[in-house]
Coordinates of C-alpha atoms and ligand atoms in Angstrom, one line a residue:
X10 CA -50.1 -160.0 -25.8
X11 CA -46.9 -161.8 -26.3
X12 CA -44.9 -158.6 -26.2
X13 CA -46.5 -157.3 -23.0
X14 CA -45.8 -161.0 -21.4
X15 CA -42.1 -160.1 -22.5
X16 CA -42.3 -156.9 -20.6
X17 CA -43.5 -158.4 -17.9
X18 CA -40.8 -160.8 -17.7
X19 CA -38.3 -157.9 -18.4
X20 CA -39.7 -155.6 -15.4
X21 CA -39.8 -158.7 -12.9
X22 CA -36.2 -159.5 -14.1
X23 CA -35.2 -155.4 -13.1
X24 CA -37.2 -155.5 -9.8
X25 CA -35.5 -159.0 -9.2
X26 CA -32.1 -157.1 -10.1
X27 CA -33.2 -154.0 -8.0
X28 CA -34.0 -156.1 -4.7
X29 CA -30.1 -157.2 -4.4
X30 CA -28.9 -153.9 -2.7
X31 CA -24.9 -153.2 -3.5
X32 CA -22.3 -154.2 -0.8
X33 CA -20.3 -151.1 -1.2
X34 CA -21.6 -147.7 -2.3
X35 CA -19.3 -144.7 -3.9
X36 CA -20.9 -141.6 -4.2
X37 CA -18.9 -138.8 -6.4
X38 CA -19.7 -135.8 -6.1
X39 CA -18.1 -132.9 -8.8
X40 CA -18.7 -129.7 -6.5
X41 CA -20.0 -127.1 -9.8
X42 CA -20.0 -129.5 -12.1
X43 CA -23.0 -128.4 -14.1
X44 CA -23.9 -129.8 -17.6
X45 CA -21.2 -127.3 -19.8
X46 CA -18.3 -128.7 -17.7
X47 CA -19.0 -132.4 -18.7
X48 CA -19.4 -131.2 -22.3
X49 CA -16.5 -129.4 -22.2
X50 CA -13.9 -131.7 -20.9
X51 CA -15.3 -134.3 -23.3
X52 CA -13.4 -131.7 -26.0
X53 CA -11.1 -130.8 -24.1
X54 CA -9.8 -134.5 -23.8
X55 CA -10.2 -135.5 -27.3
X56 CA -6.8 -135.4 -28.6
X57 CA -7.6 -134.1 -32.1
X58 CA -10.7 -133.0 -34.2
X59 CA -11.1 -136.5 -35.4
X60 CA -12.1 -138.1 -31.7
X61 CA -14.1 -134.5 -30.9
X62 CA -17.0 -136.9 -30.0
X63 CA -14.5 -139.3 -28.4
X64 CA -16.6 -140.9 -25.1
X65 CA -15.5 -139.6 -21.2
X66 CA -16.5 -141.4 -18.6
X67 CA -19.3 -138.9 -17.4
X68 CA -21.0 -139.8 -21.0
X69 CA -20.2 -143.7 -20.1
X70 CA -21.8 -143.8 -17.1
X71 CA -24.5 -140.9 -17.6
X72 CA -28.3 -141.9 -16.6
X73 CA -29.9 -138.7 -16.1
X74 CA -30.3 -135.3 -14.4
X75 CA -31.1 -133.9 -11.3
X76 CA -32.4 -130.6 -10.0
X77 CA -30.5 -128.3 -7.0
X78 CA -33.1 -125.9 -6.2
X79 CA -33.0 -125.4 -1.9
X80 CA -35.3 -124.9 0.3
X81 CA -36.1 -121.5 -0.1
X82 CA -37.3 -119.7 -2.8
X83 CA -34.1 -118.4 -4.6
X84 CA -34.0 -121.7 -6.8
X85 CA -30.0 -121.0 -7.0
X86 CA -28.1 -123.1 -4.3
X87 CA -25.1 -122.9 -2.4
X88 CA -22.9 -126.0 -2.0
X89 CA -23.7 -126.4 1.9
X90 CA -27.4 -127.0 0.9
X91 CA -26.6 -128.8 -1.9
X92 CA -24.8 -131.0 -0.1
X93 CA -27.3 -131.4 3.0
X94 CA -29.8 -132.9 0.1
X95 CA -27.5 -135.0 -1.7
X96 CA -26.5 -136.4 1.9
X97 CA -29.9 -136.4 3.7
X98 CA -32.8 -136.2 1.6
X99 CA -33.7 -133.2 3.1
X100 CA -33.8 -129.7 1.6
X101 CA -32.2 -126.7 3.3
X102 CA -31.1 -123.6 3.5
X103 CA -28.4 -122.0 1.9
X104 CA -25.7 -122.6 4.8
X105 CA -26.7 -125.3 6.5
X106 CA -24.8 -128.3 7.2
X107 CA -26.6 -131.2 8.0
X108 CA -29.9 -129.6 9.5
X109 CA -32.9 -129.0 7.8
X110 CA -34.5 -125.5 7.7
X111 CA -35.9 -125.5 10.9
X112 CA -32.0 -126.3 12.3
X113 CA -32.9 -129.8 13.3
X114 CA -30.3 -132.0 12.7
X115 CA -30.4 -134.6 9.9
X116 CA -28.5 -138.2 9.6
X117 CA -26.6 -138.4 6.0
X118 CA -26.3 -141.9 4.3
X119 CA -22.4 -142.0 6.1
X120 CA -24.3 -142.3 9.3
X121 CA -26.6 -144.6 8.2
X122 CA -23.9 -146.5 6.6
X123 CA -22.2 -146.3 10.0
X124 CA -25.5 -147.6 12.3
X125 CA -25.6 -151.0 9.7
X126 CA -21.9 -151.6 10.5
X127 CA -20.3 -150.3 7.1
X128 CA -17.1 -148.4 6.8
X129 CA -17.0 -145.2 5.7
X130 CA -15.4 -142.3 4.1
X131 CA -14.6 -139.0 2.7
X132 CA -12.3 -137.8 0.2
X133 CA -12.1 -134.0 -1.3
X134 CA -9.5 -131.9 -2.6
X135 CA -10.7 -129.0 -0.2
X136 CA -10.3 -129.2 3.2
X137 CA -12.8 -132.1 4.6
X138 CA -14.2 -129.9 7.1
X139 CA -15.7 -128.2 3.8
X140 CA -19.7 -127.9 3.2
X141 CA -19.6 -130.9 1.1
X142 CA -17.7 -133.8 2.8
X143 CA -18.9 -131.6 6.5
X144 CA -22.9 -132.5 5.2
X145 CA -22.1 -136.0 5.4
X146 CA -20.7 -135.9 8.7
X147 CA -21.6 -133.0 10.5
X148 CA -24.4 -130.6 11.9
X149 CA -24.0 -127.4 12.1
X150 CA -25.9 -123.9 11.3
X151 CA -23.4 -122.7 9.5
X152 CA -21.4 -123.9 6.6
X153 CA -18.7 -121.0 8.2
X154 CA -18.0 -122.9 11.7
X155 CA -15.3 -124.7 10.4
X156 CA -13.3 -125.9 13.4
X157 CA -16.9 -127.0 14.9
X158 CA -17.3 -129.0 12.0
X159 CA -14.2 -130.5 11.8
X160 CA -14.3 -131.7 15.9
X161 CA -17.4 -133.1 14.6
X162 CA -14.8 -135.7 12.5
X163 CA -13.6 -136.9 15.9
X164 CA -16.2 -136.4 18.7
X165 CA -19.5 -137.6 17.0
X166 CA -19.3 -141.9 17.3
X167 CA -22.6 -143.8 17.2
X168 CA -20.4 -146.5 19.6
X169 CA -17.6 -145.4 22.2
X170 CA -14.9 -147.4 20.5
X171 CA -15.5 -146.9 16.8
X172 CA -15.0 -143.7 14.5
X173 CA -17.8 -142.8 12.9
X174 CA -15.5 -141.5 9.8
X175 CA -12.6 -144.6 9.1
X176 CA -11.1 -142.5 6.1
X177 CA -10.4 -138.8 5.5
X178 CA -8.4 -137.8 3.0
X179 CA -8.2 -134.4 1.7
X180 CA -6.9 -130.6 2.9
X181 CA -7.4 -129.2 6.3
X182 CA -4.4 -130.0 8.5
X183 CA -5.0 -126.3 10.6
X184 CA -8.4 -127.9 11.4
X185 CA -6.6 -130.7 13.1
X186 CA -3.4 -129.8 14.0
X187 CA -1.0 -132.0 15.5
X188 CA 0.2 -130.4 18.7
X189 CA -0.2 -132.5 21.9
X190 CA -4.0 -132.7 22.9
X191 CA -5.0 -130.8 19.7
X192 CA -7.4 -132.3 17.3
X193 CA -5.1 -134.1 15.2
X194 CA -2.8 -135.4 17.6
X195 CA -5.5 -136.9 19.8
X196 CA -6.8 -138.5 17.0
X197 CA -3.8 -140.3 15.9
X198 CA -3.2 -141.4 19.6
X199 CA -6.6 -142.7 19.7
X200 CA -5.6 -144.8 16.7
X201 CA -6.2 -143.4 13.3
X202 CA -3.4 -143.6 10.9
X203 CA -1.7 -140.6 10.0
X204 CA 0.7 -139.2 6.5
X205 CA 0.5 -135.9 5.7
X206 CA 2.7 -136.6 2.1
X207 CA 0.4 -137.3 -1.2
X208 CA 3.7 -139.0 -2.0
X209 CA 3.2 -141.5 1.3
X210 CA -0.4 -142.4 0.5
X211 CA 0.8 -145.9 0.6
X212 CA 2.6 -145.7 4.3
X213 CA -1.3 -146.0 4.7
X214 CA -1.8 -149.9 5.5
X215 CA -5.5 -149.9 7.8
X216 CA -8.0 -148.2 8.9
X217 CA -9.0 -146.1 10.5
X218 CA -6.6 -143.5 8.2
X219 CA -6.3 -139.7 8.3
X220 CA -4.7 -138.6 5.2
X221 CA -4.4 -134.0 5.2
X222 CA -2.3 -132.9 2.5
X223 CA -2.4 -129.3 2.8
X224 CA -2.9 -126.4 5.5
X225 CA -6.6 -125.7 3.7
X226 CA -7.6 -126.8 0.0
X227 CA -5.3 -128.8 -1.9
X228 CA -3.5 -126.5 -4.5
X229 CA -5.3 -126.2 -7.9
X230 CA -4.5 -129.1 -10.3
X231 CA -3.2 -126.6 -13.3
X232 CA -0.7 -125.3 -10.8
X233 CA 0.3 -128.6 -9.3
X234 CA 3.4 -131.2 -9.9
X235 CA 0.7 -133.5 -8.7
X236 CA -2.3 -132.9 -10.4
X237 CA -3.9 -136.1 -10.7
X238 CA -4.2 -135.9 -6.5
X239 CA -7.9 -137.0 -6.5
X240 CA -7.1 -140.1 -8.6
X241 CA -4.1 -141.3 -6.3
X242 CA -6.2 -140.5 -3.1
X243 CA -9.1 -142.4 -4.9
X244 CA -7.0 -145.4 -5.3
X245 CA -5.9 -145.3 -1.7
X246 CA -8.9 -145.2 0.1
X247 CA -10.5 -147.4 -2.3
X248 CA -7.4 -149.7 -1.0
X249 CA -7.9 -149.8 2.4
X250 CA -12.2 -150.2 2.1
X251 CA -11.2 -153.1 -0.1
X252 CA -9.4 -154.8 1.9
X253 CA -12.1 -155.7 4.2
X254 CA -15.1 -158.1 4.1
X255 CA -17.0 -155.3 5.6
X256 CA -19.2 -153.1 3.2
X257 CA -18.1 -149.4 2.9
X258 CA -19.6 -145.9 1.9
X259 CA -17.6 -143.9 0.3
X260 CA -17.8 -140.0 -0.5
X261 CA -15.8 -138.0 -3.1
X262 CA -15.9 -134.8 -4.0
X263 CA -13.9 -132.9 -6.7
X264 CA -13.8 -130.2 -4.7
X265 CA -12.3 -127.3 -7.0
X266 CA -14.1 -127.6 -10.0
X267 CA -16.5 -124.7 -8.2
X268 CA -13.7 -122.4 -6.6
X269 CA -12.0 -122.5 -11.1
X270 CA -15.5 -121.8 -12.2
X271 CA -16.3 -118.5 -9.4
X272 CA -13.0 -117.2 -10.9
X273 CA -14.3 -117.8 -14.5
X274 CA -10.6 -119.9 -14.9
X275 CA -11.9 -122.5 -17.9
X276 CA -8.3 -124.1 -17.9
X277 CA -8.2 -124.3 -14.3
X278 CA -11.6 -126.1 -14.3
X279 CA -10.8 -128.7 -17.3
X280 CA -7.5 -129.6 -14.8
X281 CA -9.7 -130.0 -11.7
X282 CA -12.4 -132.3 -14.5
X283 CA -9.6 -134.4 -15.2
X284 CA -8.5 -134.8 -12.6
X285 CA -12.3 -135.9 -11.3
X286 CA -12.6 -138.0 -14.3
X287 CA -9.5 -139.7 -13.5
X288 CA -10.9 -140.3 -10.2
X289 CA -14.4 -142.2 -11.1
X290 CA -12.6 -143.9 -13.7
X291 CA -10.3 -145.9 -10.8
X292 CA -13.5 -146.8 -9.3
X293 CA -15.2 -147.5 -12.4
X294 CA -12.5 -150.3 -12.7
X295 CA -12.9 -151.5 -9.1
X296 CA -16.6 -152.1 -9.5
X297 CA -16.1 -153.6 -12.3
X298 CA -14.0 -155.9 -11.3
X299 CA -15.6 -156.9 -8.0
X300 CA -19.5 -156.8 -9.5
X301 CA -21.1 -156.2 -6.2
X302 CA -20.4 -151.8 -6.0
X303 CA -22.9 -148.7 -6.9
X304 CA -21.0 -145.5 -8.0
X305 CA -22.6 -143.2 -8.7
X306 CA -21.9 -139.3 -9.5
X307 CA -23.6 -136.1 -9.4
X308 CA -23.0 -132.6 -8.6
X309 CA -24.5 -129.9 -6.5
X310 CA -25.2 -127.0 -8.9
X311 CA -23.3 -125.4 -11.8
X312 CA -21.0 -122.5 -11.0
X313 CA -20.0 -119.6 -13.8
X314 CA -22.5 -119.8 -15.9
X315 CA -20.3 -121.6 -17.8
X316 CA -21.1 -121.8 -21.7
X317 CA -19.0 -123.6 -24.9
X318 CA -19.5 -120.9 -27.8
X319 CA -19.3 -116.2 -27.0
X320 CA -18.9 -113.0 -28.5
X321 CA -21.3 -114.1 -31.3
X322 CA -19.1 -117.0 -32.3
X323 CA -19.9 -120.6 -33.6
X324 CA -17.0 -122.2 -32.3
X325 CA -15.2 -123.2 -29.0
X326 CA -11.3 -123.7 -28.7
X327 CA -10.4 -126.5 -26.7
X328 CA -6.9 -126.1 -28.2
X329 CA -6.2 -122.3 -26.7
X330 CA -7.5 -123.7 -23.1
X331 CA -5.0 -126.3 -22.8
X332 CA -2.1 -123.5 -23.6
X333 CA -3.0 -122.1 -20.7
X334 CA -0.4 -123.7 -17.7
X335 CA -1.3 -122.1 -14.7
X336 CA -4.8 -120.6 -13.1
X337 CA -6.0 -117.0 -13.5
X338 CA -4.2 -116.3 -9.6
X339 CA -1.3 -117.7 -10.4
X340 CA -0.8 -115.5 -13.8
X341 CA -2.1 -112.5 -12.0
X342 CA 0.0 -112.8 -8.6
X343 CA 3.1 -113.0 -11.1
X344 CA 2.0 -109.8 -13.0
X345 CA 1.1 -108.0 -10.3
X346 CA 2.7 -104.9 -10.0
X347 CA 5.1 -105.6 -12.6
X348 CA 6.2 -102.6 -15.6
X349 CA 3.8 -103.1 -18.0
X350 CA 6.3 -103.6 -20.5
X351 CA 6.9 -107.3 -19.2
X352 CA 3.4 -108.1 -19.7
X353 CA 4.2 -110.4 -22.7
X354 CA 7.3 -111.5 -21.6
X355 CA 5.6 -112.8 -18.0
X356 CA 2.4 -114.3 -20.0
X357 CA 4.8 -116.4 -22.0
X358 CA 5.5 -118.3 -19.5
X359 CA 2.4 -119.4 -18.8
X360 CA 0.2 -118.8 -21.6
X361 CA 1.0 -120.8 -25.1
X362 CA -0.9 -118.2 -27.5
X363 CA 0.0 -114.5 -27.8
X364 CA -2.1 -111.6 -26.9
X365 CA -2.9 -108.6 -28.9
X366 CA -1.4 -105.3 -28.2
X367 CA -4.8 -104.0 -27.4
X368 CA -5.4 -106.5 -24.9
X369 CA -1.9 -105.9 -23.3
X370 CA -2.8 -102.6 -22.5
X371 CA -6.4 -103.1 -21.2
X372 CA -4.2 -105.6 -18.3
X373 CA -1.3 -102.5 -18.5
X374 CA -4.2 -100.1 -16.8
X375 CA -5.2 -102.6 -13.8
X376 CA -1.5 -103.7 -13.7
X377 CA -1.7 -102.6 -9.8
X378 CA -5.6 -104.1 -8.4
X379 CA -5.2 -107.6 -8.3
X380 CA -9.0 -108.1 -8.4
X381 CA -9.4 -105.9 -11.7
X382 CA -6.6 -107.3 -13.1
X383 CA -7.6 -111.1 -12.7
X384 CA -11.0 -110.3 -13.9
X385 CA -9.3 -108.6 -17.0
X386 CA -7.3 -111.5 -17.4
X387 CA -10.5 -114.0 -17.1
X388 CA -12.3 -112.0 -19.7
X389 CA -9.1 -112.0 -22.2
X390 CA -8.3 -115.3 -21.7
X391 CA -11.6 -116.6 -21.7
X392 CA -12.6 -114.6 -25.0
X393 CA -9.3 -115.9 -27.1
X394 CA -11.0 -119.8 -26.5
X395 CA -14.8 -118.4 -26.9
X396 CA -15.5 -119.6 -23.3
X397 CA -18.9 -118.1 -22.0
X398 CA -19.6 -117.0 -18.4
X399 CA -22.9 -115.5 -17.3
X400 CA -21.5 -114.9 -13.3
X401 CA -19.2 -115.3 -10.4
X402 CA -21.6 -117.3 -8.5
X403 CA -23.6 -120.3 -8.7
X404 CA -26.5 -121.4 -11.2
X405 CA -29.5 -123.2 -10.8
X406 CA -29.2 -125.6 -14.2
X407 CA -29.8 -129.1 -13.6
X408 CA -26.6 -131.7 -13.4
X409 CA -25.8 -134.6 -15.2
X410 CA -26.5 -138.0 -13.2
X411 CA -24.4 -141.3 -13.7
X412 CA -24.6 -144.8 -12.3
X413 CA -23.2 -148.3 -12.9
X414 CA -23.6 -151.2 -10.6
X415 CA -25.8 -153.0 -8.9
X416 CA -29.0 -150.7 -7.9
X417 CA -28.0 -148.5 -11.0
X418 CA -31.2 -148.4 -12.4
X419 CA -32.7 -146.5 -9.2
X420 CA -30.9 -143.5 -11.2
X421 CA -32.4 -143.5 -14.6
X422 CA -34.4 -139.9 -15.7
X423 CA -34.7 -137.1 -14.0
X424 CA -34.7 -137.1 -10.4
X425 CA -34.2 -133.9 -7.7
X426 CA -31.3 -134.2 -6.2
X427 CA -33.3 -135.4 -2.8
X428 CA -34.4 -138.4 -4.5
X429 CA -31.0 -139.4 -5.2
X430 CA -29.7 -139.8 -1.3
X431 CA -33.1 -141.3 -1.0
X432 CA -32.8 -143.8 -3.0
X433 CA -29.2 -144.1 -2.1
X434 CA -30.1 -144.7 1.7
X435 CA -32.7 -147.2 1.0
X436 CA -29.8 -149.5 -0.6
X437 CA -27.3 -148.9 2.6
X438 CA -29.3 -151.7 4.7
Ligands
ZN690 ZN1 -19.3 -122.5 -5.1

């Protein structure tokens, strides 16, 4: 009797807790990042076999799972509808962008954020016209209409004088170019901030701000001299949202974790994860520090099939992925075409372990289709760390879910991935 009086207590104390809805909300979103990639980085971080269990913050913050399934019957979803029900609520079709199956458009949480008054935002390393940030702004039939989309950024206001996006920062600068009365330039006149330099994130002093670092994606983080690009833009927008009494939404995605794992590129993918990790970590700090902000993260489906242990192996070497200094396309644009001969001498460059003779020839015989040859490449490179791939395309595995701040609890278990933006909407009030 006493114990269930305790419990009592204890569930009227969480509801209590639960009815105090964040002031600010940061939702991360790691675009692929099914279960294996969080697993993965956590040994691909730990500096030696001693700390192999050493704690990322994806285990720090983890809650729970979700399910991706769409609307239809394929249980395998694409990014777009992934996207549309982590922003929404709604399920969709693979494709759509903020419309539900019928094509009926759908208002995301940033909207909703918007109609209470909140600032918002959007972050990716992709361009931000992309399905993921575009299903949190956007509506469109097709994930493929990008420039629609991106006009989208810029035309679609709930009030005449206020954006209804106050922060982008990502890739994209064709989508908005900057040549009188195009996209870009007329929203800079109309008053959004403008630096397209990672290395001038701080010439950024208010909002609204337009941040677009690259003609489409950012480049990959393994190929980069700036590859913790997430973090810094992280830290920027979290900045200029904190500087106001206003509450904010906030959206991040690590954008390129998906496009490493369609290649099968494990080092690429562990770059883009740190990179990620480094991200939520910044804002880890800030909601700690202020008490009164939910992050949370998630991800919209697994891509690659990815898998820790192949070939009949029981092992999985961290240690050969992080000799690997550049992605699968970069390493095969620089063999390309090249006397087979140089093979090893090329690889060196950008591969710390050597390869067999035997696997020097099998590149040797596709030395001239890049395709063949970067899939030969994957499946070398891939084998020498025991790295496991069961496709090019996505999977339908459920994601790791984490939360901390207020309204955290709201994320414990399993939930579908619908039941996340709803319970995320019903705290933006
Ligand atoms: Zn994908």
């Amino acid at each position: 009797m006493l114990k269930n009086m305790a419990f009592g207590v204890a569930l009227m104390a969480a509801s209590a807790q639960a009815a105090e809805p964040p002031k600010n909300v940061i939702f991360f979103i790691g675009d692929g990042m099914g279960p294996a990639y969080t697993t993965a980085y956590r040994y691909y971080q730990a500096d030696s076999k001693v700390s192999l269990v050493s704690e990322t913050v994806f285990d720090r913050l983890l809650t729970g799972s979700a399910s991706t399934f769409p609307h239809d019957d394929t249980v395998v979803t694409d990014s777009a509808a992934g996207a549309t029900a982590l922003a929404t609520g709604t399920k969709s079709y693979n494709g759509a962008v903020g419309v539900d199956a019928h094509k009926q458009p759908l208002d995301s949480m940033l909207v909703q954020a918007k109609a209470r008054g909140w600032n918002t935002g959007v972050i990716a390393t992709t361009h931000v016209n992309h399905a993921t940030p575009a299903s949190f702004v956007a509506h469109s039939d097709s994930r493929r209409n990008y420039q629609e989309i991106a006009d989208q950024f810029y035309s679609r206001r709930l009030r005449e004088n206020q954006p209804l996006v106050d922060l982008i920062l990502g890739g994209g600068q064709r989508y908005f170019p900057m040549e009188p009365d195009q996209l870009g330039d007329r929203m800079v006149n109309w008053g959004y901030q403008y630096t397209d330099k990672l290395s001038q994130l701080d010439s950024l002093t208010r909002l609204p701000a337009l941040g677009l670092f690259a003609p489409k994606q950012l480049p990959y983080a393994v190929d980069s001299d700036q590859p913790k690009r997430l973090g810094a833009m992280v830290a920027a927008g979290l900045r200029l949202l904190g500087q106001s009494d206003t509450s904010f939404f906030l959206m991040v995605e690590g954008s390129l974790i998906d496009w490493c794992g369609h290649d099968n590129d494990i080092a690429c993918a562990m770059k883009e994860m740190d990179d990620f990790a480094g991200a939520i970590e910044v804002a880890e700090a800030f909601a700690k520090e202020r008490g009164d902000t939910l992050v949370v993260f998630t991800a919209d489906h697994s891509t690659g099939g990815l898998t820790l242990g192949a070939g009949g192996e029981y092992r999985w070497e961290s240690a050969q992925v992080k000799q690997i200094k550049a992605s699968l396309r970069t390493i095969t644009e620089a063999l390309l075409n090249q006397a087979p001969e140089q093979f090893a001498q090329i690889l060196a460059s950008y591969v710390g372990f050597e390869l067999t003779q035997e696997e020097l020839t099998e590149l040797a015989s596709v030395s001239k289709e890049e395709e063949a040859l970067r899939w030969k490449l994957a499946d070398i490179l891939s084998a020498h760390s025991f790295t496991g791939w069961t496709t090019s395309g996505h999977t339908a595995v459920d994601v790791p879910l984490g939360a901390m701040g207020p309204g955290a609890e709201q994320f414990m278990g399993h939930l579908d991935n619908t039941d996340i933006a709803k319970a995320l909407k019903q705290m933006i009030r």
